[in-house]
Coordinates of C-alpha atoms in Angstrom, one line a residue:
M241 CA -2.7 5.8 -24.8
K242 CA -5.6 8.5 -24.3
A243 CA -4.9 10.5 -21.2
L244 CA -7.6 10.4 -19.1
R245 CA -9.5 13.8 -17.8
L246 CA -9.1 13.5 -14.6
L247 CA -11.7 16.4 -13.3
R248 CA -14.6 14.1 -15.1
W249 CA -14.0 11.2 -12.6
S250 CA -12.3 12.4 -9.3
G251 CA -16.0 14.2 -8.1
S252 CA -16.4 11.2 -6.1
V253 CA -12.8 10.8 -4.7
L254 CA -12.5 14.7 -3.8
S255 CA -14.0 15.8 -0.8
P256 CA -17.5 18.3 -1.7
R257 CA -16.1 20.1 1.6
T258 CA -14.2 22.1 -1.0
R259 CA -17.0 23.2 -2.9
P260 CA -20.2 23.7 -0.7
C261 CA -23.0 25.6 -1.5
L262 CA -23.3 28.1 1.2
V263 CA -26.9 29.5 0.2
H264 CA -28.2 26.4 0.8
L265 CA -26.3 25.3 3.8
L266 CA -27.1 28.0 6.3
Q267 CA -30.8 28.3 5.4
Q268 CA -30.6 24.6 7.2
P269 CA -32.1 23.9 10.9
L270 CA -29.3 23.4 13.6
S271 CA -30.3 20.2 14.0
N272 CA -29.8 18.9 11.0
R273 CA -26.5 20.3 10.2
R274 CA -23.1 19.2 10.8
F275 CA -20.5 21.7 11.7
L276 CA -17.8 22.5 9.0
S277 CA -15.9 25.3 9.5
A278 CA -14.0 25.6 5.6
A279 CA -15.1 29.1 5.2
A280 CA -15.5 30.6 1.3
S281 CA -13.2 34.1 1.3
P282 CA -16.7 36.2 1.5
L283 CA -17.7 34.6 4.5
Q284 CA -14.9 34.0 6.6
Q285 CA -16.2 35.0 9.5
A286 CA -19.7 33.0 9.3
I287 CA -20.1 29.7 10.8
Q288 CA -20.9 27.2 8.1
Y289 CA -22.7 23.8 8.3
Q290 CA -22.9 21.0 6.0
D291 CA -26.1 19.2 5.0
Q292 CA -26.7 16.0 6.2
E293 CA -29.9 13.7 4.8
H294 CA -30.7 11.4 7.8
D295 CA -32.7 9.2 5.3
A296 CA -30.5 9.5 2.5
E297 CA -27.0 8.6 4.4
E298 CA -29.0 5.9 6.7
D299 CA -29.8 4.1 3.4
L300 CA -26.4 4.5 2.3
W301 CA -24.2 3.5 5.5
G302 CA -26.5 1.8 7.4
S303 CA -26.8 2.5 11.2
S304 CA -23.9 4.1 11.9
Q305 CA -23.7 6.0 14.7
A306 CA -21.5 8.6 13.4
H307 CA -23.7 9.6 10.7
K308 CA -27.2 9.6 12.3
G309 CA -27.3 13.4 12.3
D310 CA -27.8 13.0 16.1
D311 CA -26.3 16.3 17.2
P312 CA -26.1 17.7 20.4
V313 CA -28.8 20.5 21.4
I314 CA -26.9 23.3 21.8
P315 CA -28.6 26.2 23.8
E316 CA -28.9 29.5 21.9
D317 CA -28.1 31.4 25.4
M318 CA -24.8 29.8 25.3
P319 CA -21.5 31.7 24.3
Q320 CA -20.0 31.2 21.0
S321 CA -16.9 30.0 22.0
L322 CA -18.1 27.5 24.0
Q323 CA -20.8 26.7 21.1
Q324 CA -17.6 26.5 18.9
E325 CA -16.1 23.9 21.3
A326 CA -19.1 21.5 21.6
R327 CA -19.7 21.3 17.8
L328 CA -16.3 20.5 17.5
R329 CA -16.4 17.7 20.2
A330 CA -19.5 16.0 18.3
L331 CA -17.1 15.8 15.4
P332 CA -15.5 12.1 14.8
S333 CA -12.7 14.5 13.0
P334 CA -11.3 17.9 12.5
P335 CA -13.1 20.1 10.8
L336 CA -11.5 21.4 7.4
S337 CA -10.9 25.1 8.5
A338 CA -8.5 23.8 11.3
A339 CA -6.1 22.7 8.6
K340 CA -5.3 26.3 7.5
S341 CA -4.3 27.1 11.5
S342 CA -2.3 23.6 11.8
A343 CA 1.5 24.1 12.3
K344 CA 2.1 20.3 11.9
L345 CA 0.2 20.4 8.3
A346 CA 2.2 23.1 7.2
A347 CA 5.3 21.7 8.8
L348 CA 4.2 18.4 6.7
H349 CA 3.4 19.9 3.7
A350 CA 6.3 21.7 3.3
R351 CA 9.0 18.6 4.3
L352 CA 7.3 16.7 1.8
S353 CA 8.5 19.9 -0.9
F354 CA 4.4 19.7 -2.2
S355 CA 3.4 22.9 -4.2
P356 CA 0.3 24.8 -3.7
R357 CA -1.4 22.9 -6.4
L358 CA -1.9 20.0 -3.9
P359 CA -4.0 21.8 -1.1
I360 CA -3.6 21.6 2.7
E361 CA -7.2 20.3 3.0
T362 CA -6.3 17.1 0.9
L363 CA -3.7 16.3 2.9
A364 CA -5.3 16.8 6.5
R365 CA -8.2 14.2 4.7
C366 CA -5.3 11.7 4.3
L367 CA -4.8 11.9 7.7
V368 CA -8.0 10.7 8.5
D369 CA -8.8 6.8 8.9
A370 CA -11.8 5.0 8.0
T371 CA -11.6 4.1 11.7
A372 CA -12.1 7.5 13.0
D373 CA -14.6 8.7 10.4
S374 CA -16.9 6.6 8.6
N375 CA -18.0 8.9 5.8
P376 CA -16.5 8.3 2.9
D377 CA -16.5 12.1 2.2
F378 CA -14.6 12.9 5.3
N379 CA -11.7 10.6 5.5
N380 CA -8.9 8.7 2.9
T381 CA -10.6 5.4 1.9
S382 CA -11.2 6.7 -1.7
L383 CA -7.5 8.4 -1.6
A384 CA -6.3 5.0 -0.2
I385 CA -7.8 2.5 -2.6
L386 CA -6.2 4.4 -5.7
G387 CA -2.7 4.9 -4.1
R388 CA -2.4 1.4 -3.5
D389 CA -3.1 0.3 -7.3
L390 CA -0.7 2.9 -8.0
Y391 CA 2.1 1.8 -5.5
S392 CA 1.3 -1.6 -6.8
F393 CA 1.2 -0.9 -10.5
Y394 CA 4.7 1.3 -10.2
T395 CA 6.3 -1.0 -7.9
S396 CA 5.3 -4.6 -10.0
E397 CA 6.8 -3.6 -13.1
A398 CA 10.0 -1.7 -11.8
I399 CA 10.7 -5.6 -10.4
L400 CA 9.5 -7.3 -13.0
C401 CA 11.5 -5.2 -15.9
R402 CA 14.5 -4.8 -14.0
Y403 CA 15.2 -8.5 -12.9
P404 CA 12.5 -10.4 -15.4
R405 CA 13.6 -13.6 -14.7
L406 CA 12.9 -13.3 -10.6
P407 CA 10.9 -16.4 -9.3
T408 CA 7.4 -15.6 -8.0
A409 CA 8.2 -16.1 -4.6
V410 CA 10.7 -13.8 -4.6
V411 CA 8.8 -10.9 -6.8
F412 CA 5.9 -10.9 -3.4
A413 CA 8.9 -10.4 -1.0
A414 CA 10.3 -7.7 -3.0
M415 CA 6.6 -5.9 -3.1
A416 CA 6.4 -6.3 0.6
A417 CA 9.6 -4.9 1.3
Y418 CA 8.9 -1.7 -0.9
I419 CA 5.5 -1.1 -0.1
G420 CA 4.4 -3.2 2.6
P421 CA 2.9 -2.8 5.4
K422 CA 5.9 -2.1 7.9
T423 CA 7.8 -0.6 5.4
L424 CA 5.0 2.1 4.4
T425 CA 4.8 2.6 8.9
Q426 CA 9.0 3.4 8.5
I427 CA 8.0 6.2 6.0
T428 CA 5.2 7.7 8.2
K429 CA 8.1 8.0 11.2
E430 CA 10.3 9.4 8.8
W431 CA 8.0 11.9 7.5
G432 CA 7.2 12.9 10.9
V433 CA 3.7 11.9 11.6
E434 CA 2.0 11.0 14.5
L435 CA -0.7 9.6 15.6
V436 CA -3.2 10.5 17.9
A437 CA -4.0 9.1 20.8
E438 CA -8.1 9.4 20.6
P439 CA -9.7 10.8 17.4
G440 CA -12.1 14.0 17.6
G441 CA -12.9 17.3 16.3
E442 CA -11.1 19.1 18.4
V443 CA -8.0 17.8 17.9
D444 CA -5.1 18.8 15.7
P445 CA -5.8 17.7 12.0
G446 CA -1.8 17.0 11.6
Y447 CA -2.0 13.8 14.1
L448 CA -3.1 10.7 12.3
Q449 CA -6.5 9.9 12.6
C450 CA -7.5 6.4 14.0
R451 CA -8.9 4.5 16.4
R452 CA -6.1 1.7 17.7
E453 CA -7.0 -1.7 18.5
D454 CA -5.9 -3.4 21.7
S455 CA -2.7 -5.7 20.8
M456 CA -3.7 -8.5 23.5
L457 CA -7.5 -8.7 21.5
I458 CA -5.6 -8.9 18.4
R459 CA -6.0 -12.4 16.7
K460 CA -3.1 -13.7 14.7
H461 CA -4.6 -16.1 11.6
S462 CA -2.2 -19.2 10.6
P463 CA -2.3 -21.7 8.6
D464 CA -3.4 -24.2 10.8
S465 CA -6.2 -21.9 12.5
D466 CA -9.7 -22.6 13.0
T467 CA -10.7 -19.9 10.7
D468 CA -10.1 -18.9 7.5
P469 CA -9.7 -14.6 6.8
T470 CA -10.8 -15.7 3.4
S471 CA -13.9 -17.4 4.4
A472 CA -15.2 -15.0 6.9
V473 CA -18.7 -12.9 5.9
E474 CA -19.7 -9.9 7.5
E475 CA -22.8 -10.9 9.6
G476 CA -26.0 -10.2 8.1
Q477 CA -24.2 -9.8 4.5
P478 CA -24.5 -12.5 1.4
P479 CA -21.4 -14.0 0.3
I480 CA -19.9 -12.1 -2.4
A481 CA -19.5 -14.4 -5.7
G482 CA -16.2 -15.3 -6.6
A483 CA -14.8 -13.3 -3.8
N484 CA -13.7 -16.9 -1.5
R485 CA -11.0 -19.5 -2.7
P486 CA -12.8 -22.4 -4.4
N487 CA -12.9 -25.0 -1.6
A488 CA -11.8 -23.0 1.6
E489 CA -13.0 -25.5 3.8
Q490 CA -10.1 -27.8 3.2
K491 CA -7.3 -26.7 5.5
S492 CA -4.8 -29.4 4.5
W493 CA -4.4 -28.4 1.0
R494 CA -1.3 -26.0 -0.1
R495 CA -1.8 -23.0 -1.0
G496 CA 0.2 -22.8 -4.4
V497 CA 2.0 -19.9 -6.5
S498 CA -1.5 -19.7 -8.7
S499 CA -3.4 -19.0 -5.6
M500 CA -1.6 -16.8 -4.5
T501 CA -1.5 -14.7 -7.8
V502 CA -5.0 -14.8 -8.3
Y503 CA -7.2 -14.9 -4.9
D504 CA -4.5 -13.0 -3.0
D505 CA -3.2 -9.7 -2.9
E506 CA 0.0 -8.5 -4.1
F507 CA 2.1 -9.4 -1.3
G508 CA 0.9 -13.1 -1.7
D509 CA -1.1 -13.1 1.7
L510 CA -4.7 -14.0 2.3
V511 CA -7.0 -11.4 1.5
K512 CA -9.0 -9.8 4.9
G513 CA -12.3 -10.1 4.6
S514 CA -14.7 -10.7 1.8
A515 CA -14.6 -7.7 0.0
R516 CA -11.1 -6.7 -1.2
G517 CA -10.7 -3.0 -1.3
G518 CA -14.3 -1.8 -0.1
R519 CA -15.4 0.7 2.7
S520 CA -13.8 -0.8 6.1
K521 CA -16.9 -1.3 8.7
A522 CA -14.5 -2.1 11.4
A523 CA -14.0 0.1 14.4
T524 CA -10.6 -0.3 15.2
T525 CA -7.0 -0.8 13.1
T526 CA -3.8 -1.5 13.3
V527 CA -1.0 1.0 13.5
E528 CA 0.7 -0.6 10.4
D529 CA -2.4 -0.6 8.6
A530 CA -3.6 2.9 9.8
C531 CA 0.1 4.0 8.6
A532 CA -0.2 2.2 5.3
R533 CA -3.5 3.6 4.6
F534 CA -2.0 7.5 4.6
V535 CA 0.8 7.0 2.8
Q536 CA -1.1 5.2 -0.2
A537 CA -3.8 8.1 0.5
V538 CA -0.8 10.8 0.1
M539 CA -0.1 9.2 -3.4
G540 CA -3.5 9.4 -4.6
A541 CA -4.1 12.9 -3.7
V542 CA -0.6 13.9 -5.4
Y543 CA -1.7 11.7 -8.3
L544 CA -5.5 13.7 -8.4
H545 CA -4.3 16.6 -8.3
R546 CA -0.7 17.1 -9.8
G547 CA -0.6 14.6 -12.1
K548 CA 1.0 11.0 -13.6
N549 CA 4.1 12.4 -13.8
A550 CA 4.5 14.0 -10.3
A551 CA 3.0 11.2 -8.6
K552 CA 5.6 8.6 -10.6
L553 CA 8.2 11.2 -9.4
F554 CA 7.0 10.6 -6.1
F555 CA 7.0 7.2 -5.8
K556 CA 10.4 7.0 -7.1
E557 CA 11.6 9.9 -4.8
H558 CA 10.4 7.4 -1.6
I559 CA 9.8 4.2 -2.3
L560 CA 11.9 3.4 -5.7
S561 CA 15.2 5.2 -4.0
R562 CA 15.5 2.4 -1.3
H563 CA 18.2 0.0 -1.2
L564 CA 16.6 -3.8 -1.9
N565 CA 19.3 -6.5 -2.0
V566 CA 16.9 -8.6 -3.5
G567 CA 19.8 -11.5 -3.9
K568 CA 19.4 -12.2 0.0
M569 CA 15.6 -12.9 -1.0
F570 CA 16.2 -16.4 -2.2
E571 CA 16.0 -19.6 -0.2
F572 CA 16.9 -22.9 -2.3
K573 CA 16.4 -26.2 -0.6
Q574 CA 17.8 -28.3 -3.5
P575 CA 19.9 -26.0 -5.7
T576 CA 22.1 -28.7 -7.4
R577 CA 19.2 -30.0 -8.1
D578 CA 17.6 -27.0 -9.4
L579 CA 20.6 -26.5 -11.4
S580 CA 21.1 -29.8 -13.5
R581 CA 17.1 -29.0 -14.3
L582 CA 17.8 -25.1 -15.2
C583 CA 20.6 -26.4 -18.1
A584 CA 18.1 -29.5 -19.0
R585 CA 15.9 -26.9 -20.0
E586 CA 17.9 -24.1 -21.5
G587 CA 19.8 -27.1 -23.3
F588 CA 22.9 -26.5 -21.5
E589 CA 25.7 -29.3 -20.6
S590 CA 25.1 -30.8 -17.6
P591 CA 27.1 -29.1 -14.7
V592 CA 30.0 -30.5 -13.0
A593 CA 31.5 -29.4 -9.7
R594 CA 35.5 -29.0 -9.8
I595 CA 38.1 -27.8 -7.1
L596 CA 39.7 -24.7 -8.1
S597 CA 41.8 -23.8 -5.3
E598 CA 42.1 -25.0 -2.0
T599 CA 44.1 -24.7 1.3
G600 CA 44.7 -26.2 5.2
R601 CA 43.3 -29.8 4.1
A602 CA 44.7 -31.5 7.1
T603 CA 43.9 -28.6 9.2
R604 CA 41.0 -27.8 11.7
H605 CA 39.6 -24.9 9.4
P606 CA 40.0 -25.5 5.7
V607 CA 39.1 -23.7 2.7
F608 CA 37.8 -25.0 -0.7
V609 CA 36.9 -23.1 -3.7
V610 CA 34.7 -24.7 -6.0
G611 CA 33.5 -24.0 -9.4
V612 CA 30.2 -25.3 -11.3
F613 CA 30.9 -25.7 -14.4
A614 CA 28.7 -26.4 -17.9
G615 CA 31.1 -27.9 -20.2
R616 CA 33.4 -25.5 -20.7
E617 CA 31.8 -22.2 -19.2
K618 CA 31.2 -21.6 -15.5
L619 CA 28.4 -20.8 -13.8
G620 CA 29.5 -19.9 -10.5
E621 CA 31.8 -21.2 -8.1
G622 CA 31.9 -20.8 -4.2
A623 CA 34.1 -20.9 -1.0
G624 CA 33.1 -23.5 2.2
S625 CA 35.1 -25.3 4.4
S626 CA 33.8 -28.5 3.3
L627 CA 33.5 -29.7 -0.3
N628 CA 30.4 -30.4 -0.3
E629 CA 29.3 -26.9 1.3
A630 CA 31.7 -25.2 -1.5
R631 CA 29.4 -26.9 -3.8
I632 CA 26.4 -26.1 -2.7
R633 CA 27.3 -22.6 -2.5
A634 CA 28.5 -22.9 -6.1
A635 CA 25.1 -24.4 -7.1
V636 CA 23.4 -20.8 -5.2
G637 CA 25.6 -18.6 -7.3
A638 CA 24.9 -20.1 -10.3
L639 CA 21.4 -19.9 -9.9
K640 CA 20.9 -16.6 -8.7
G641 CA 23.2 -15.0 -11.5
W642 CA 20.7 -16.7 -13.7
Y643 CA 17.7 -15.4 -12.2
L644 CA 19.1 -11.7 -11.1
Y645 CA 19.9 -11.1 -14.8
S646 CA 19.0 -7.2 -15.9
P647 CA 19.5 -5.8 -18.8
L648 CA 21.3 -2.6 -19.6
E649 CA 18.7 0.0 -20.3
V650 CA 15.7 -0.9 -18.2
R651 CA 12.4 0.7 -19.3
V652 CA 8.4 0.2 -17.7
P653 CA 5.6 0.2 -19.6
S654 CA 4.4 3.7 -17.7
D655 CA 7.4 5.6 -19.6
V656 CA 5.5 5.7 -22.9
E657 CA 2.5 8.0 -21.4
G658 CA 3.0 11.9 -21.4
A659 CA 3.6 14.2 -24.5
N660 CA 7.6 13.5 -25.1
A661 CA 7.1 9.8 -24.1
R662 CA 9.6 7.7 -26.3
P663 CA 8.2 5.2 -28.5
W664 CA 7.9 1.6 -26.5
K665 CA 10.6 -0.7 -26.6
P666 CA 10.1 -4.2 -25.9
V667 CA 11.1 -5.8 -22.9
L668 CA 12.2 -9.8 -21.7
V669 CA 10.2 -11.7 -20.9
D670 CA 11.1 -15.1 -19.6
I671 CA 9.5 -18.6 -19.5
G672 CA 9.4 -19.3 -16.2
E673 CA 11.3 -20.2 -12.6
I674 CA 12.5 -23.5 -12.3
I675 CA 9.6 -26.7 -11.8
V676 CA 10.9 -29.5 -10.1

């Protein structure tokens, strides 16, 4: 497999503020410039501005108030400190130069054990949500999209190669447990990142910049609700072909596993909005979504600046190192029937339940131990206060023993990437879960 040259295609992801044309920027009039305090070494004391082309930006981003170039007119006789403060308050997000003097950013950079190859300015950009600054050159939208795809790829291959027989519903639950919004929010708290009360150019760039929505205005979508998030189309925008589920107006149909795999996200949930992964145009967001995009953006920044080996190591240290008990995610409705169907599919003898031991049959608290056998092979056993309970627990144990099979040497497809990669050894691909 050929290795991609990141510098050839990451220009649209990395911020252009890291390589501004200083001469061109300084020649622009004050009303057409956006303050930018990321100075190069020869002009550290000079005030720099970033060019804003009003017509091109209006065609690209629409009528967003944050990018119309309506900077306030600052009198020239105002003191220099007050001018700089006024420009800072006019910005939707902190300037780039503030990252160098932020103690919170330096502490976070050191806490995550990042090398100098990952600039602290990029880490500051990861903390700017699209609801705080809608300009994609200054927010973490592009980095979050890349990081989300990397998280999904590494997590799915780790789960499927470790447990190749897991049902699809359990795979979705394991994906949500590893990289779901709740988990990423907890990781944000563990990293010591705090949310700002209100974003702006004058706040410390070490805070997570986002505009939080009122919890009383959040509408929770349910299967019985009148509106479907997948059929929502932004006002004034034509529907995107293939973005919505066919026959979405049918509310009484059950959402099956195939629909969850093809049309829904990596967790099997309904996709919010009509364009998955597109630029967010929402004015506010929830805390979980903002924290999730921040952690995903950090992953994308590590991949771009340090390569895929460092990104995979970062994933193992912060995501895969968490203990997850997959056995508690199963929920069988009729385990005895499922076990009988499994034995018939695999060519085993019909399962038979037998009492292995018992105690206190005539007392108030009896205990029965029942085993499930297929011929002379014991598939599982379980204990309960009644024979039926012990038989069901034995069937559940047998099914978990089948689904939780794991090979001795777990290898994932991403292990073959790199100069020192070993030859690929195929892994087990199961025929699928039990269909009743």
